[in-house]
Tab-separated table of N, CA and C in Angstrom:
chain	number	residue	atom	x	y	z
I	23	UNK	N	0.573	5.786	7.217
I	23	UNK	CA	1.800	5.084	7.711
I	23	UNK	C	2.876	5.514	6.551
I	24	UNK	N	3.592	6.348	7.117
I	24	UNK	CA	4.929	7.315	6.015
I	24	UNK	C	6.123	6.101	7.067
I	25	UNK	N	7.382	6.673	6.529
I	25	UNK	CA	8.488	5.903	6.768
I	25	UNK	C	8.696	4.824	7.627
I	26	UNK	N	7.581	3.862	7.048
I	26	UNK	CA	7.997	2.302	7.937
I	26	UNK	C	8.254	1.279	7.119
I	27	UNK	N	9.040	0.260	7.775
I	27	UNK	CA	9.040	-0.949	7.025
I	27	UNK	C	8.182	-2.187	7.425
I	28	UNK	N	7.702	-2.541	6.349
I	28	UNK	CA	6.802	-4.097	6.663
I	28	UNK	C	7.934	-5.341	5.815
I	29	UNK	N	7.928	-5.696	6.868
I	29	UNK	CA	8.666	-6.895	6.491
I	29	UNK	C	8.829	-8.123	6.902
I	30	UNK	N	8.496	-9.069	5.814
I	30	UNK	CA	8.150	-10.966	6.116
I	30	UNK	C	6.645	-10.792	6.577
I	31	UNK	N	5.727	-10.135	6.172
I	31	UNK	CA	4.018	-10.437	6.611
I	31	UNK	C	3.506	-10.944	5.768
I	32	UNK	N	2.367	-12.391	6.283
I	32	UNK	CA	1.429	-12.414	5.141
I	32	UNK	C	1.242	-11.458	4.203
I	33	UNK	N	0.269	-10.040	4.992
I	33	UNK	CA	0.333	-8.701	4.375
I	33	UNK	C	1.251	-7.800	5.118
I	34	UNK	N	1.550	-6.837	4.175
I	34	UNK	CA	1.910	-5.642	4.537
I	34	UNK	C	1.110	-4.913	5.681
I	35	UNK	N	0.149	-3.972	4.499
I	35	UNK	CA	-0.589	-3.204	4.427
I	35	UNK	C	-1.783	-3.474	3.971
I	36	UNK	N	-3.085	-3.646	4.459
I	36	UNK	CA	-4.378	-4.087	4.049
I	36	UNK	C	-5.529	-2.876	5.002
I	37	UNK	N	-6.148	-2.633	3.808
I	37	UNK	CA	-7.094	-1.337	3.874
I	37	UNK	C	-8.502	-2.764	3.499
I	38	UNK	N	-9.431	-2.787	4.323
I	38	UNK	CA	-10.295	-3.429	3.836
I	38	UNK	C	-11.700	-3.084	5.303
I	39	UNK	N	-12.061	-1.616	4.788
I	39	UNK	CA	-12.937	-0.852	5.745
I	39	UNK	C	-14.338	-0.170	4.275
I	40	UNK	N	-15.673	-0.243	5.329
I	40	UNK	CA	-16.717	0.614	4.642
I	40	UNK	C	-17.570	1.519	4.892
I	41	UNK	N	-16.868	2.006	6.535
I	41	UNK	CA	-17.615	2.877	7.017
I	41	UNK	C	-16.627	3.519	8.056
I	42	UNK	N	-15.322	3.594	7.656
I	42	UNK	CA	-14.378	4.630	7.645
I	42	UNK	C	-13.674	5.520	7.233
I	43	UNK	N	-13.579	6.643	7.828
I	43	UNK	CA	-12.766	7.482	6.029
I	43	UNK	C	-11.164	7.663	6.257
I	44	UNK	N	-10.740	7.442	5.207
I	44	UNK	CA	-8.918	7.645	5.182
I	44	UNK	C	-9.113	9.163	5.946
I	45	UNK	N	-8.338	8.995	6.524
I	45	UNK	CA	-7.463	9.940	7.693
I	45	UNK	C	-6.387	11.042	7.048
I	46	UNK	N	-5.303	10.369	6.447
I	46	UNK	CA	-3.989	10.343	5.002
I	46	UNK	C	-4.276	9.555	3.613
I	47	UNK	N	-3.602	10.225	3.002
I	47	UNK	CA	-3.986	9.886	1.913
I	47	UNK	C	-2.199	9.427	1.084
I	48	UNK	N	-1.509	9.797	2.619
I	48	UNK	CA	0.164	9.604	1.609
I	48	UNK	C	0.406	8.751	2.514
I	49	UNK	N	0.841	7.709	2.044
I	49	UNK	CA	1.916	6.487	2.548
I	49	UNK	C	3.271	6.149	2.166
I	50	UNK	N	4.005	7.601	2.413
I	50	UNK	CA	5.374	7.567	1.119
I	50	UNK	C	6.226	7.342	2.091
I	51	UNK	N	7.391	6.949	1.532
I	51	UNK	CA	8.569	6.377	2.090
I	51	UNK	C	8.871	5.285	3.070
I	52	UNK	N	7.957	4.335	2.581
I	52	UNK	CA	7.953	3.079	3.286
I	52	UNK	C	8.634	2.128	2.593
I	53	UNK	N	9.216	0.812	3.121
I	53	UNK	CA	9.510	-0.237	2.484
I	53	UNK	C	8.986	-1.337	2.846
I	54	UNK	N	8.446	-2.208	1.638
I	54	UNK	CA	7.805	-2.968	1.888
I	54	UNK	C	8.738	-4.698	1.278
I	55	UNK	N	8.927	-5.277	2.252
I	55	UNK	CA	10.431	-6.344	1.754
I	55	UNK	C	9.508	-7.849	2.331
I	56	UNK	N	10.113	-8.456	1.523
I	56	UNK	CA	9.737	-9.955	2.113
I	56	UNK	C	8.245	-10.033	2.137
I	57	UNK	N	7.152	-9.483	1.569
I	57	UNK	CA	5.750	-10.149	2.250
I	57	UNK	C	5.378	-11.106	0.895
I	58	UNK	N	4.083	-11.414	1.727
I	58	UNK	CA	3.247	-12.414	0.723
I	58	UNK	C	2.608	-11.564	-0.451
I	59	UNK	N	2.058	-10.325	0.458
I	59	UNK	CA	1.374	-9.316	-0.360
I	59	UNK	C	2.019	-8.241	0.313
I	60	UNK	N	2.490	-6.985	-0.615
I	60	UNK	CA	3.459	-5.629	0.366
I	60	UNK	C	1.767	-5.142	0.744
I	61	UNK	N	0.569	-5.017	-0.019
I	61	UNK	CA	-0.420	-3.712	-0.311
I	61	UNK	C	-1.667	-4.493	-0.490
I	62	UNK	N	-2.841	-4.722	0.130
I	62	UNK	CA	-3.591	-5.262	-0.262
I	62	UNK	C	-4.774	-4.146	0.046
I	63	UNK	N	-5.683	-3.967	-0.999
I	63	UNK	CA	-7.092	-2.666	-0.779
I	63	UNK	C	-7.609	-3.453	-1.319
I	64	UNK	N	-8.242	-4.060	-0.555
I	64	UNK	CA	-9.512	-4.793	-0.357
I	64	UNK	C	-10.848	-3.770	-0.558
I	65	UNK	N	-11.289	-3.042	0.358
I	65	UNK	CA	-12.530	-1.717	0.563
I	65	UNK	C	-11.498	-0.688	1.046
I	66	UNK	N	-11.857	0.710	0.270
I	66	UNK	CA	-11.219	1.555	0.358
I	66	UNK	C	-12.479	2.753	0.436
I	67	UNK	N	-13.577	3.539	1.808
I	67	UNK	CA	-14.041	3.920	1.914
I	67	UNK	C	-13.740	5.448	1.226
I	68	UNK	N	-12.716	5.878	0.293
I	68	UNK	CA	-12.970	7.060	-0.116
I	68	UNK	C	-12.215	6.642	-1.675
I	69	UNK	N	-12.470	8.074	-2.415
I	69	UNK	CA	-12.034	7.570	-3.859
I	69	UNK	C	-10.622	8.526	-3.977
I	70	UNK	N	-10.299	9.156	-3.043
I	70	UNK	CA	-9.200	9.619	-3.085
I	70	UNK	C	-7.876	9.298	-3.714
I	71	UNK	N	-6.977	9.563	-4.282
I	71	UNK	CA	-5.450	9.016	-4.758
I	71	UNK	C	-4.804	8.781	-3.507
I	72	UNK	N	-4.323	7.319	-3.232
I	72	UNK	CA	-3.379	7.152	-2.180
I	72	UNK	C	-2.134	7.285	-3.087
I	73	UNK	N	-1.413	7.609	-2.699
I	73	UNK	CA	0.380	8.304	-2.816
I	73	UNK	C	1.208	7.580	-1.795
I	74	UNK	N	1.437	6.370	-2.822
I	74	UNK	CA	3.005	5.670	-1.918
I	74	UNK	C	4.109	5.960	-2.629
I	75	UNK	N	4.373	7.156	-3.205
I	75	UNK	CA	6.121	7.934	-3.618
I	75	UNK	C	7.084	7.812	-3.035
I	76	UNK	N	8.391	7.042	-3.097
I	76	UNK	CA	8.954	6.729	-2.743
I	76	UNK	C	9.383	6.087	-2.077
I	77	UNK	N	8.035	4.764	-1.865
I	77	UNK	CA	7.851	3.617	-1.349
I	77	UNK	C	8.758	2.857	-2.033
I	78	UNK	N	9.475	1.496	-1.408
I	78	UNK	CA	10.293	0.729	-2.147
I	78	UNK	C	9.730	-0.899	-1.898
I	79	UNK	N	9.705	-1.371	-3.108
I	79	UNK	CA	9.109	-2.401	-2.986
I	79	UNK	C	9.692	-3.654	-3.464
I	80	UNK	N	10.787	-4.626	-2.523
I	80	UNK	CA	11.421	-5.492	-2.864
I	80	UNK	C	11.357	-6.885	-2.030
I	81	UNK	N	11.044	-7.619	-3.067
I	81	UNK	CA	10.784	-9.119	-2.784
I	81	UNK	C	9.539	-9.761	-2.367
I	82	UNK	N	8.589	-9.330	-2.979
I	82	UNK	CA	7.729	-9.639	-2.486
I	82	UNK	C	6.653	-10.640	-3.476
I	83	UNK	N	5.685	-11.335	-3.012
I	83	UNK	CA	5.285	-11.858	-4.045
I	83	UNK	C	4.267	-10.978	-4.843
I	84	UNK	N	3.046	-10.712	-4.230
I	84	UNK	CA	2.451	-9.739	-5.023
I	84	UNK	C	2.723	-8.163	-4.347
I	85	UNK	N	3.673	-6.876	-5.013
I	85	UNK	CA	3.669	-5.975	-4.458
I	85	UNK	C	1.986	-5.026	-4.400
I	86	UNK	N	1.181	-5.292	-5.494
I	86	UNK	CA	0.072	-4.698	-4.664
I	86	UNK	C	-1.386	-5.194	-5.549
I	87	UNK	N	-2.116	-5.248	-5.032
I	87	UNK	CA	-3.602	-5.686	-4.746
I	87	UNK	C	-4.196	-5.464	-4.603
I	88	UNK	N	-4.736	-4.511	-5.768
I	88	UNK	CA	-6.049	-3.253	-5.384
I	88	UNK	C	-7.336	-4.039	-6.119
I	89	UNK	N	-8.036	-4.745	-5.349
I	89	UNK	CA	-9.170	-5.611	-5.402
I	89	UNK	C	-10.292	-4.232	-5.574
I	90	UNK	N	-10.623	-3.345	-5.027
I	90	UNK	CA	-11.337	-2.455	-5.220
I	90	UNK	C	-10.960	-0.955	-6.386
I	91	UNK	N	-9.663	-1.344	-6.985
I	91	UNK	CA	-9.680	-0.145	-8.141
I	91	UNK	C	-9.178	1.186	-7.485
I	92	UNK	N	-8.964	0.974	-6.573
I	92	UNK	CA	-8.805	2.301	-5.598
I	92	UNK	C	-7.925	2.923	-5.911
I	93	UNK	N	-7.431	4.117	-6.942
I	93	UNK	CA	-6.806	5.518	-7.469
I	93	UNK	C	-5.542	5.456	-6.551
I	94	UNK	N	-4.384	5.328	-6.986
I	94	UNK	CA	-2.737	4.945	-6.538
I	94	UNK	C	-1.810	5.479	-7.534
I	95	UNK	N	-1.089	6.535	-6.936
I	95	UNK	CA	-0.434	6.863	-7.422
I	95	UNK	C	1.405	6.167	-7.281
I	96	UNK	N	1.791	5.786	-7.773
I	96	UNK	CA	2.543	4.788	-8.403
I	96	UNK	C	4.355	5.169	-8.380
I	97	UNK	N	3.865	6.545	-9.126
I	97	UNK	CA	5.270	7.020	-9.964
I	97	UNK	C	6.334	6.941	-9.435
I	98	UNK	N	6.201	7.645	-8.303
I	98	UNK	CA	7.684	7.764	-7.597
I	98	UNK	C	8.331	6.425	-6.952
I	99	UNK	N	7.350	5.140	-7.154
I	99	UNK	CA	7.581	3.968	-6.377
I	99	UNK	C	8.958	2.815	-6.730
I	100	UNK	N	9.447	2.945	-6.613
I	100	UNK	CA	10.759	1.647	-6.677
I	100	UNK	C	10.036	0.446	-6.307
I	101	UNK	N	10.380	-0.624	-7.425
I	101	UNK	CA	9.982	-2.000	-7.405
I	101	UNK	C	11.522	-2.572	-7.877
I	102	UNK	N	11.624	-3.792	-7.040
I	102	UNK	CA	13.560	-4.321	-7.431
I	102	UNK	C	12.745	-5.872	-6.668
């Protein structure tokens, strides 16, 4: 998902898969606003770095719940 808005959800984006592979590692330009948890990484079947560059995280209770210790790049993300 790129350039999408995830707003006022329990969980905005939830990865929980053991048998599928990630077709893309770029989740750039998204807006996560007003969610209980913006991004939940429970199980991700690859060790590829997930790129959340240029994403905006605003007013979420939890911005990133990385339960599986997935490599992520938040270097260009904005938090507020």
